[in-house]
Amino acid sequence: MKKRWLLWILFFGLALSLSACGSRLGANSWPGVTVADNTAYVAAGPAVYAFRVEDGSLLWAFTGGDARDFSAYAPPVFSADHQVMVVGDYGGRLYALDPKNGALKWSFDGPQSHFVAAPLITNKTIYAPNADGNLYALDLQGEVLWTFEAGDPLWGTPVTDGKRLYVPSLGHVLYAIDPKDGSVIWQTKLDGALASQPTLVDGVLYVGTFANQVVAVQAEDGKVLWTAPASGWVWSAPAYADGTLFVGDLGGKIMALDAETGKEKWSVTQGGPVIGQPAVDNDALYFTTENGVLIALTTEGKPLWQHNFDGKLYASPVVAGDTLLIAPYKSTNFLVAMNTDGQIRWTLTTEAVESALKLLQEKK
Amino acid sequence: MWNTLVVDPMLNILLWIYNLLGHNFGLAIIAFTLLVRLLMYPLTKQQLQGAEAMQKLQQDPRWKKIQEKYKNDREKLAQEQMRLYKELGVNPFASCLPTLIQFPIIIGLYSAVIKALAHAPIELIDLSRRIYPFFDLAQLIPLNSRFLWMDLGRPESLHIPGIPFGIPTLAILVGLTAYVQSKIMSPTTASSGGQQNQMMGQMMSIYMPLFLFYLTLTFPSGLGLYFLTSNLATIAQYAFMGKLKPKEILSR
């Protein structure tokens, strides 16, 4: 009898343990934030929210319509006329919404994996990279124009100079493709995975790689111009201002590099691992770090101020006029608006946002 | 502590095998599962021998006699059972202890497979922290999670032309092999103690396959591949020890 109970306990213990430590399809990530027309659009798991930047009031929330297990983390992006907002989710669906009220215009559900990165939208075309290794080109009505098969997962948003589309892949390759038909113009194999949108300045692409490097690649032909070492994985591409690149890595090093030569101008190690791209605004740099510290530095690397948040800061800081928006991960705070001097203007707690979402869903 | 001692070493071995087998995650999971089963073989053997000794003991006339004689005196019955265990040199926990030791190994293996299949940014950052420094993880990423028709990071379903929905072949195979495995492992005796065991065995042979079927249906197929390999390894192990008797299994 005892043995029977022991086995039952073991069985249920195993069941519980497997369920508890498992990661189902609903893999999660950090929130994606975009600001447009005085509104902050936040993709944070089960919903995409629109908040007024001025006071943080909730304007609307989109929860995937009829889709089950909607979960979106990539920052929403807009068409040139701001009539269409596009957001991809982890179920492999792309949604076009009306930015005014969050109403669904159309959705596209061909891809087989997550939309980790935001799409790139030009005048007439949406270029949406998916973790299934394909870049989907759609028109603004959601019709597929062509598909580019990279093979390896695409986690970074492409960038364009009008002539070519530059697509980073986790498979260590930076592709230049023809925006008209998706044909490859050139491809350059680097030493590590590319997980974010390249920075394109004056015909040069700057990328961070998982081989602990920042690399400059000539946009014309894919030639590597220089490689600068980092102290860990470089998740995000550098931010650029006045001939200098600013970048942080997973080793916790923040550095400034000469954009022409890749030579280090200065570096500091404080805060913790850096995932997001820094924001540059009026001679100030804002870095978010994994251990929850927001660091403000001058462009010469001198400390201005820092603020500690509970939770982790993975998402890049977003500057909207004189407001700095921070979306922590696994925190009691959902979205925080600060002045650029570090003073908090308003805070939206995770609890309040979850309650508001529940209310909205009940109303439906 | 748990991660440092159990999950991380398993994860690193799994990735080492992955690197060795030409970046094929499916083969790595199969080889890794077989390696773990091989290392656990002495325990499995001990468990089987213990279970066999218990079954034999329950068929012993003296065992049946004390069951009958002391059926209303549980304390005395327990004393007499212990005396008989000692007399015949049977350890009642011999089949239980190996099961207990296997438990954390199964959970650890499961966690290692799931963590290695990092298919979202947070999971990849977590993976980067678990890999030992001598590993060049930058070269291994992105891990190739494709195996046969499956993406091991996603639940499996096989799309056959003409059928409008995907068929969860892996989940079905896992369920079937789990059923066969539990049938082989369920006790055969019908003595009073054996009846309880038999009843429990029958329940386990229904719930366990259903549970594994559900897990494979909803979790990344890398885990289903681990279940399938593990089930087949157990069945093969029983066959190797001459315990696989199809007619007897079908009649239970």
XYZ file of C-alpha atoms in Angstrom:
616
model
C 0.000 0.000 0.000
C 2.816 2.381 1.014
C 4.693 1.602 -2.140
C 1.650 2.415 -4.202
C 1.343 5.866 -2.636
C 5.048 6.475 -3.040
C 4.797 5.719 -6.746
C 1.754 7.951 -7.163
C 3.577 10.790 -5.401
C 6.568 10.212 -7.687
C 4.341 10.220 -10.758
C 2.630 13.474 -9.855
C 5.956 14.965 -8.747
C 7.400 14.182 -12.157
C 4.338 15.603 -13.888
C 4.520 18.813 -11.846
C 8.257 19.217 -12.315
C 8.067 18.743 -16.062
C 5.178 21.167 -16.334
C 6.822 23.739 -14.070
C 10.265 23.836 -15.629
C 9.095 23.455 -19.161
C 9.032 26.142 -21.763
C 6.036 25.790 -23.986
C 5.517 27.583 -27.206
C 4.790 30.756 -25.296
C 8.449 31.705 -25.025
C 8.761 35.206 -23.686
C 10.931 38.211 -24.245
C 11.281 41.824 -23.210
C 8.740 44.481 -24.274
C 9.081 46.338 -27.546
C 8.362 50.080 -27.375
C 7.768 52.612 -30.172
C 6.676 56.221 -29.876
C 4.688 58.002 -32.560
C 2.277 60.945 -32.462
C 2.643 61.425 -28.685
C 1.611 57.823 -28.121
C 3.743 54.998 -26.741
C 2.955 51.648 -28.339
C 4.147 48.735 -26.224
C 4.154 45.092 -27.356
C 4.404 43.123 -24.139
C 3.253 39.518 -24.369
C -0.515 39.036 -24.396
C -1.292 42.526 -25.706
C -0.108 45.538 -27.625
C -0.942 48.688 -25.683
C -1.238 52.316 -26.651
C -0.507 54.843 -23.867
C -0.568 58.621 -23.985
C 3.046 59.762 -23.472
C 1.923 62.834 -21.550
C 0.337 61.034 -18.612
C 0.500 57.265 -19.269
C -3.248 56.838 -19.699
C -4.249 53.714 -21.593
C -5.836 54.479 -24.972
C -6.434 50.955 -26.232
C -5.078 47.404 -26.125
C -5.025 44.767 -28.828
C -5.015 41.145 -27.696
C -4.776 39.263 -30.980
C -8.423 39.258 -32.053
C -9.466 35.659 -32.627
C -5.924 34.313 -32.329
C -5.159 32.008 -29.432
C -1.915 32.493 -27.439
C -1.198 35.921 -28.878
C 2.174 37.127 -27.633
C 4.065 40.019 -29.184
C 7.387 41.530 -28.132
C 8.790 43.238 -31.206
C 8.285 47.027 -31.281
C 5.302 48.022 -33.462
C 6.194 49.911 -36.649
C 4.272 52.306 -38.908
C 3.631 52.942 -42.559
C 4.946 56.284 -43.870
C 1.494 57.886 -43.588
C 0.958 56.426 -40.092
C -2.326 54.863 -41.187
C -1.124 51.309 -40.582
C 0.710 49.921 -37.570
C 2.317 46.495 -37.988
C 3.297 44.117 -35.225
C 4.441 40.499 -35.403
C 3.837 37.913 -32.700
C 5.522 34.736 -31.421
C 2.859 32.570 -33.047
C 4.206 33.618 -36.473
C 1.412 36.044 -37.334
C 1.767 39.579 -38.563
C -0.993 42.047 -37.665
C -1.839 45.362 -39.297
C -3.734 47.626 -36.909
C -5.269 51.051 -36.988
C -2.965 53.093 -34.699
C -5.879 55.285 -33.614
C -7.942 52.554 -31.975
C -6.108 49.253 -32.340
C -8.707 47.846 -34.761
C -7.429 44.925 -36.828
C -7.071 45.697 -40.539
C -5.596 42.407 -41.700
C -3.327 39.619 -40.527
C -0.837 37.329 -42.238
C -0.139 33.911 -40.788
C 2.161 32.055 -43.204
C 5.416 32.004 -41.187
C 6.389 28.960 -39.122
C 8.115 30.658 -36.199
C 8.414 33.784 -34.028
C 8.540 37.358 -35.177
C 11.389 38.348 -32.857
C 12.228 41.560 -34.710
C 10.054 44.405 -35.925
C 9.459 44.567 -39.679
C 10.873 47.379 -41.802
C 8.243 49.413 -43.650
C 9.116 51.540 -46.662
C 6.660 53.558 -48.757
C 4.901 50.568 -50.257
C 6.380 47.426 -48.742
C 6.624 45.628 -45.412
C 9.783 43.534 -44.951
C 9.168 41.131 -42.075
C 12.024 38.892 -40.843
C 10.944 35.664 -39.113
C 12.780 33.126 -36.939
C 11.819 30.476 -39.528
C 14.681 31.867 -41.646
C 12.510 33.743 -44.163
C 12.118 37.413 -44.891
C 8.559 38.094 -46.042
C 7.894 41.069 -48.309
C 4.235 42.148 -48.250
C 2.356 45.093 -49.626
C 0.456 47.372 -47.258
C -2.687 45.265 -47.772
C -0.948 42.131 -46.489
C -0.389 40.359 -49.829
C 2.922 38.506 -50.099
C 5.132 39.937 -52.850
C 8.099 37.626 -52.431
C 9.967 35.609 -49.810
C 13.704 35.545 -49.259
C 14.972 32.277 -47.730
C 18.032 32.902 -45.569
C 17.700 29.496 -43.879
C 18.919 30.544 -40.437
C 16.673 32.457 -38.012
C 16.227 36.172 -38.640
C 16.085 38.082 -35.351
C 17.087 41.514 -36.599
C 15.136 44.186 -38.483
C 16.539 44.872 -41.966
C 17.728 48.319 -42.934
C 17.658 49.946 -46.372
C 19.332 52.750 -48.300
C 16.687 52.563 -51.039
C 18.930 50.565 -53.383
C 19.502 47.484 -51.257
C 17.949 45.809 -48.259
C 20.463 44.681 -45.607
C 19.327 41.631 -43.651
C 21.190 40.340 -40.563
C 20.903 36.627 -39.731
C 21.701 34.452 -36.717
C 23.598 32.282 -39.213
C 26.522 34.788 -39.065
C 25.642 36.222 -42.498
C 24.796 39.790 -43.480
C 22.820 39.801 -46.730
C 22.278 42.617 -49.201
C 19.196 41.849 -51.274
C 17.235 43.540 -53.989
C 14.120 45.152 -52.422
C 12.173 44.530 -55.628
C 12.428 40.738 -55.790
C 14.499 39.485 -52.859
C 17.444 38.312 -54.967
C 20.825 38.321 -53.232
C 23.227 41.078 -54.325
C 26.012 40.135 -51.931
C 26.438 38.250 -48.679
C 29.196 38.483 -46.092
C 29.893 35.777 -43.538
C 30.999 37.141 -40.164
C 32.366 35.305 -37.109
C 29.192 35.278 -35.017
C 25.406 35.596 -35.036
C 23.772 38.941 -35.856
C 20.733 39.518 -33.647
C 19.717 43.099 -34.364
C 19.192 45.779 -36.979
C 22.457 47.100 -38.474
C 23.169 50.804 -38.152
C 23.585 52.345 -41.607
C 25.507 55.607 -41.898
C 27.070 57.078 -45.043
C 27.311 53.790 -46.915
C 28.678 51.784 -43.985
C 26.805 49.151 -41.993
C 27.741 48.711 -38.336
C 26.752 45.457 -36.664
C 27.338 43.709 -33.346
C 28.038 39.962 -33.343
C 28.000 37.090 -30.837
C 31.714 36.651 -31.588
C 32.328 39.612 -29.236
C 32.846 42.111 -32.042
C 31.589 45.283 -33.616
C 32.065 45.081 -37.377
C 31.922 47.763 -40.069
C 30.819 46.508 -43.501
C 30.788 48.489 -46.740
C 27.186 48.683 -47.987
C 28.215 48.752 -51.633
C 29.913 45.370 -51.783
C 29.880 43.743 -48.336
C 33.585 44.255 -47.694
C 34.569 44.221 -44.018
C 36.207 47.574 -43.254
C 37.227 46.962 -39.667
C 36.487 44.781 -36.639
C 36.591 46.048 -33.056
C 36.773 43.677 -30.079
C 34.212 43.720 -27.248
C 34.162 41.998 -23.857
C 31.110 39.815 -24.613
C 28.336 39.222 -27.125
C 27.266 42.424 -28.856
C 23.522 41.967 -29.134
C 22.530 45.370 -30.525
C 24.181 47.411 -33.219
C 25.898 50.621 -32.095
C 24.161 53.977 -31.994
C 25.833 56.691 -34.071
C 26.429 60.374 -33.453
C 29.008 62.748 -34.969
C 31.483 60.187 -36.227
C 31.330 58.053 -33.078
C 29.641 54.710 -32.387
C 28.277 53.931 -28.923
C 27.714 50.340 -27.939
C 27.409 48.033 -24.931
C 27.995 44.279 -24.655
C 26.982 41.302 -22.530
C 30.305 41.523 -20.710
C 29.070 44.838 -19.288
C 31.450 47.072 -21.226
C 30.151 50.340 -22.679
C 32.384 51.887 -25.294
C 32.728 54.598 -27.902
C 34.424 53.719 -31.180
C 35.691 55.872 -33.988
C 33.241 55.124 -36.827
C 35.964 55.427 -39.449
C 38.624 53.197 -37.899
C 36.885 51.206 -35.164
C 39.436 52.479 -32.674
C 38.203 52.722 -29.089
C 37.787 56.315 -27.881
C 36.727 55.498 -24.349
C 35.067 52.708 -22.368
C 33.426 52.214 -18.980
C 32.282 49.102 -17.166
C 29.376 49.772 -14.870
C 25.823 48.610 -14.416
C 25.882 45.169 -15.986
C 25.354 43.371 -19.302
C 23.928 45.568 -22.070
C 21.465 44.109 -24.577
C 19.565 47.110 -25.953
C 20.872 49.775 -28.272
C 21.689 53.005 -26.397
C 19.649 56.116 -27.060
C 21.557 59.269 -28.027
C 19.962 62.635 -27.362
C 21.513 66.101 -27.052
C 25.010 64.950 -26.113
C 23.660 62.431 -23.627
C 23.742 58.620 -23.899
C 21.257 56.332 -22.180
C 22.154 52.685 -21.646
C 19.837 50.064 -20.163
C 21.527 47.165 -18.338
C 20.395 43.692 -17.406
C 20.714 44.283 -13.674
C 18.132 47.050 -13.826
C 20.355 50.130 -13.963
C 19.651 52.928 -16.418
C 22.900 54.792 -17.037
C 23.126 58.309 -18.451
C 26.550 59.347 -19.742
C 27.917 62.250 -21.709
C 29.151 61.420 -25.189
C 32.645 61.625 -23.652
C 31.784 58.807 -21.256
C 31.376 60.947 -18.101
C 28.574 59.853 -15.782
C 25.518 62.101 -15.660
C 23.163 60.109 -13.478
C 21.837 56.598 -13.045
C 18.590 55.074 -11.833
C 17.966 51.624 -10.397
C 14.819 49.733 -11.386
C 13.543 46.494 -10.004
C 13.608 43.798 -12.675
C 15.827 43.763 -15.740
C 16.317 46.323 -18.471
C 16.709 44.649 -21.838
C 14.684 46.947 -24.088
C 16.407 49.994 -25.536
C 15.459 53.302 -23.907
C 13.162 55.384 -26.104
C 13.473 59.152 -26.296
C 10.246 61.010 -27.101
C 10.870 64.751 -27.045
C 11.943 65.543 -23.502
C 10.692 62.194 -22.186
C 12.651 59.004 -21.727
C 10.556 55.822 -21.744
C 11.783 52.680 -20.018
C 10.009 49.296 -20.187
C 11.529 46.940 -17.586
C 11.262 43.154 -17.806
C 9.960 41.086 -14.848
C 9.381 44.179 -12.789
C 6.630 45.735 -10.709
C 6.869 48.626 -13.195
C 5.465 48.153 -16.670
C 6.406 51.478 -18.220
C 8.233 54.425 -16.700
C 8.438 57.938 -18.138
C 11.370 60.052 -16.987
C 12.705 63.501 -17.661
C 16.075 63.447 -19.341
C 17.617 64.524 -16.008
C 16.544 61.250 -14.388
C 13.436 62.500 -12.571
C 10.470 60.165 -12.812
C 7.454 61.740 -14.456
C 4.994 58.892 -14.183
C 4.998 55.146 -13.614
C 2.596 52.502 -14.808
C 2.713 49.471 -12.555
C 2.473 45.990 -14.024
C -0.451 45.299 -11.693
C -2.407 48.335 -12.943
C -1.804 47.420 -16.600
C -2.839 43.812 -16.006
C -6.033 44.952 -14.255
C -6.818 47.364 -17.083
C -6.301 44.583 -19.621
C -8.553 42.251 -17.647
C -11.265 44.915 -17.589
C -10.981 45.442 -21.329
C -11.245 41.705 -21.953
C -14.286 41.416 -19.688
C -15.987 44.257 -21.563
C -15.461 42.316 -24.801
C 22.652 24.413 -6.967
C 20.348 22.092 -8.948
C 21.294 23.789 -12.200
C 25.012 23.872 -11.407
C 25.224 20.237 -10.377
C 22.732 18.547 -12.677
C 21.310 20.631 -15.536
C 24.406 22.565 -16.652
C 26.760 19.543 -16.933
C 24.051 17.692 -18.901
C 23.500 20.729 -21.121
C 27.215 21.034 -21.877
C 27.525 17.327 -22.672
C 24.486 17.589 -24.952
C 26.043 20.491 -26.861
C 29.398 18.697 -26.976
C 27.659 15.708 -28.631
C 25.823 18.131 -30.954
C 29.150 19.580 -32.059
C 30.611 16.098 -32.474
C 27.688 14.825 -34.572
C 27.904 17.511 -37.232
C 25.443 19.975 -35.671
C 22.448 17.635 -35.759
C 20.318 18.266 -32.698
C 18.044 15.283 -33.276
C 20.956 12.847 -33.330
C 22.486 14.636 -30.329
C 19.298 14.149 -28.274
C 19.102 10.467 -29.271
C 22.803 9.827 -28.501
C 22.628 11.758 -25.241
C 19.511 9.898 -24.062
C 21.115 6.549 -24.891
C 24.305 7.578 -23.080
C 22.346 8.505 -19.949
C 20.358 5.253 -20.151
C 23.596 3.315 -20.493
C 25.053 4.993 -17.422
C 21.846 4.224 -15.534
C 21.845 0.590 -16.664
C 23.200 -0.818 -13.361
C 20.386 0.991 -11.541
C 17.725 -0.241 -13.956
C 19.052 -3.776 -13.623
C 19.002 -3.534 -9.842
C 15.446 -2.205 -10.009
C 14.337 -5.109 -12.184
C 16.005 -7.676 -9.995
C 14.437 -6.115 -6.915
C 10.975 -6.156 -8.511
C 11.476 -9.766 -9.590
C 12.537 -10.824 -6.108
C 9.435 -9.155 -4.677
C 7.202 -10.940 -7.171
C 8.758 -14.279 -6.336
C 8.377 -13.584 -2.649
C 4.694 -12.790 -3.076
C 4.196 -16.205 -4.661
C 5.965 -17.967 -1.784
C 3.496 -20.142 0.234
C 4.852 -18.708 3.502
C 4.046 -15.153 2.288
C 0.485 -16.161 1.370
C 0.112 -17.928 4.664
C 1.062 -14.913 6.800
C -1.178 -12.668 4.674
C -4.094 -14.927 5.529
C -3.154 -15.529 9.141
C -2.585 -11.898 10.144
C -5.067 -10.180 7.873
C -6.700 -8.482 10.865
C -3.495 -7.541 12.661
C -1.528 -5.125 10.500
C 1.246 -4.649 13.051
C 1.914 -8.343 13.386
C 1.626 -8.772 9.614
C 4.313 -6.122 9.085
C 6.583 -7.838 11.620
C 6.143 -11.206 9.939
C 6.720 -9.699 6.493
C 9.980 -8.137 7.688
C 11.041 -11.466 9.166
C 10.400 -13.178 5.845
C 12.268 -10.441 3.944
C 15.303 -11.061 6.156
C 15.018 -14.820 5.947
C 14.881 -14.834 2.128
C 17.390 -11.995 1.772
C 14.960 -9.700 -0.056
C 15.280 -5.944 0.260
C 11.761 -4.463 -0.117
C 13.246 -1.123 -1.223
C 15.607 -2.618 -3.793
C 13.259 -1.782 -6.648
C 12.236 1.570 -5.193
C 15.613 3.194 -4.569
C 16.829 3.083 -8.189
C 13.536 4.699 -9.244
C 14.145 7.509 -6.773
C 17.688 8.054 -8.071
C 16.486 8.114 -11.685
C 13.946 10.805 -10.886
C 16.331 13.811 -10.720
C 18.226 12.495 -13.750
C 15.055 12.478 -15.850
C 14.144 16.021 -14.762
C 17.725 17.207 -15.372
C 17.837 15.669 -18.825
C 14.517 17.228 -19.673
C 15.673 20.678 -18.513
C 18.934 20.339 -20.465
C 17.081 19.510 -23.698
C 14.673 22.413 -23.229
C 17.420 24.911 -22.362
C 19.603 23.854 -25.286
C 16.719 24.502 -27.674
C 16.769 28.227 -26.856
C 14.527 29.683 -29.526
C 13.848 33.145 -28.127
C 16.168 35.946 -26.949
C 15.732 35.505 -23.171
C 16.392 31.764 -23.469
C 19.479 32.372 -25.586
C 20.889 34.819 -23.023
C 20.239 32.212 -20.323
C 21.961 29.535 -22.417
C 25.028 31.744 -22.921
C 25.491 31.861 -19.138
C 25.316 28.080 -18.714
C 27.936 27.098 -21.243
C 31.401 26.310 -19.877
C 34.100 28.801 -20.941
C 36.052 26.305 -23.069
C 33.042 25.980 -25.380
C 32.918 28.369 -28.327
C 29.192 28.955 -28.190
C 29.427 31.814 -30.707
C 30.349 29.229 -33.346
C 27.507 26.875 -32.365
C 24.752 29.514 -32.581
C 22.310 29.261 -34.222
C 21.721 25.692 -33.110
C 20.271 23.684 -35.952
C 16.988 22.504 -34.505
C 15.748 20.756 -37.655
C 15.589 16.956 -37.602
C 13.804 14.939 -40.307
C 10.530 16.821 -40.824
C 10.571 18.358 -37.351
C 11.649 21.647 -35.853
C 12.778 20.398 -32.439
C 12.002 23.770 -30.885
C 8.316 23.506 -31.765
C 5.580 20.901 -31.273
C 5.550 18.333 -34.070
C 2.852 17.610 -36.606
C 3.277 15.877 -39.939
C 1.447 17.438 -42.877
C 0.447 14.834 -45.445
C -0.835 16.072 -48.817
C -4.579 15.652 -49.004
C -5.128 15.830 -45.250
C -6.163 19.326 -44.110
C -4.582 19.062 -40.645
C -1.198 17.998 -39.302
C -0.905 14.559 -37.700
C 0.934 14.509 -34.363
C 2.982 11.432 -35.299
C 5.618 11.913 -32.628
C 3.014 12.254 -29.856
C 1.279 9.085 -31.109
C 4.581 7.169 -31.194
C 5.485 8.407 -27.705
C 2.059 7.370 -26.378
C 2.264 3.913 -27.965
C 5.801 3.174 -26.793
C 4.967 4.457 -23.306
C 1.996 2.088 -23.255
C 4.110 -0.893 -24.302
C 6.769 0.095 -21.781
C 4.321 0.342 -18.894
C 2.762 -3.005 -19.891
C 6.173 -4.669 -19.765
C 6.935 -3.105 -16.427
C 3.569 -3.825 -14.768
C 3.545 -6.767 -12.305
C 2.055 -10.115 -13.281
C 1.250 -11.690 -9.916
C -2.229 -11.887 -8.530
C -1.514 -12.418 -4.856
C -3.097 -9.988 -2.405
C -0.126 -7.594 -2.516
C 0.194 -8.265 -6.220
C -3.425 -7.342 -6.883
C -2.804 -3.836 -5.602
C 0.328 -3.595 -7.682
C -1.469 -4.931 -10.713
C -4.270 -2.418 -10.326
C -1.764 0.379 -9.933
C 0.180 -0.891 -12.925
C -2.979 -0.869 -15.024
C -3.734 2.708 -14.011
C -0.172 3.780 -14.713
C -0.281 2.084 -18.099
C -3.214 4.341 -19.022
C -2.259 7.643 -17.394
C 1.472 7.684 -18.120
C 1.114 7.229 -21.920
C -1.669 9.828 -21.958
C 0.444 12.238 -19.954
C 3.480 11.777 -22.224
C 1.219 12.064 -25.295
C -0.071 15.402 -24.001
C 3.436 16.689 -23.221
C 4.711 15.746 -26.683
C 1.666 17.301 -28.302
C 2.167 20.673 -26.621
C 5.904 20.953 -25.878
C 8.847 21.358 -28.279
C 9.348 18.124 -30.218
C 12.949 17.828 -28.928
C 11.386 16.669 -25.685
C 9.157 14.187 -27.539
C 12.244 12.785 -29.237
C 13.815 12.290 -25.815
C 10.666 10.492 -24.562
C 10.543 8.273 -27.650
C 14.239 7.337 -27.438
C 13.933 6.720 -23.726
C 10.856 4.488 -24.143
C 12.460 2.504 -26.957
C 15.648 2.146 -24.905
C 13.658 0.705 -21.977
C 11.821 -1.711 -24.256
C 15.143 -2.764 -25.835
C 16.669 -3.166 -22.388
C 13.864 -5.529 -21.341
C 14.219 -7.439 -24.609
C 17.965 -7.707 -24.019
C 17.346 -9.183 -20.581
C 14.839 -11.626 -22.023
C 11.856 -9.979 -20.330
C 9.982 -9.009 -23.474
C 7.216 -11.559 -24.026
C 4.715 -10.079 -26.512
C 2.001 -12.702 -25.928
C 2.140 -12.255 -22.186
C 2.057 -8.459 -22.521
C -0.963 -8.552 -24.837
C -2.877 -10.813 -22.472
C -2.447 -8.431 -19.485
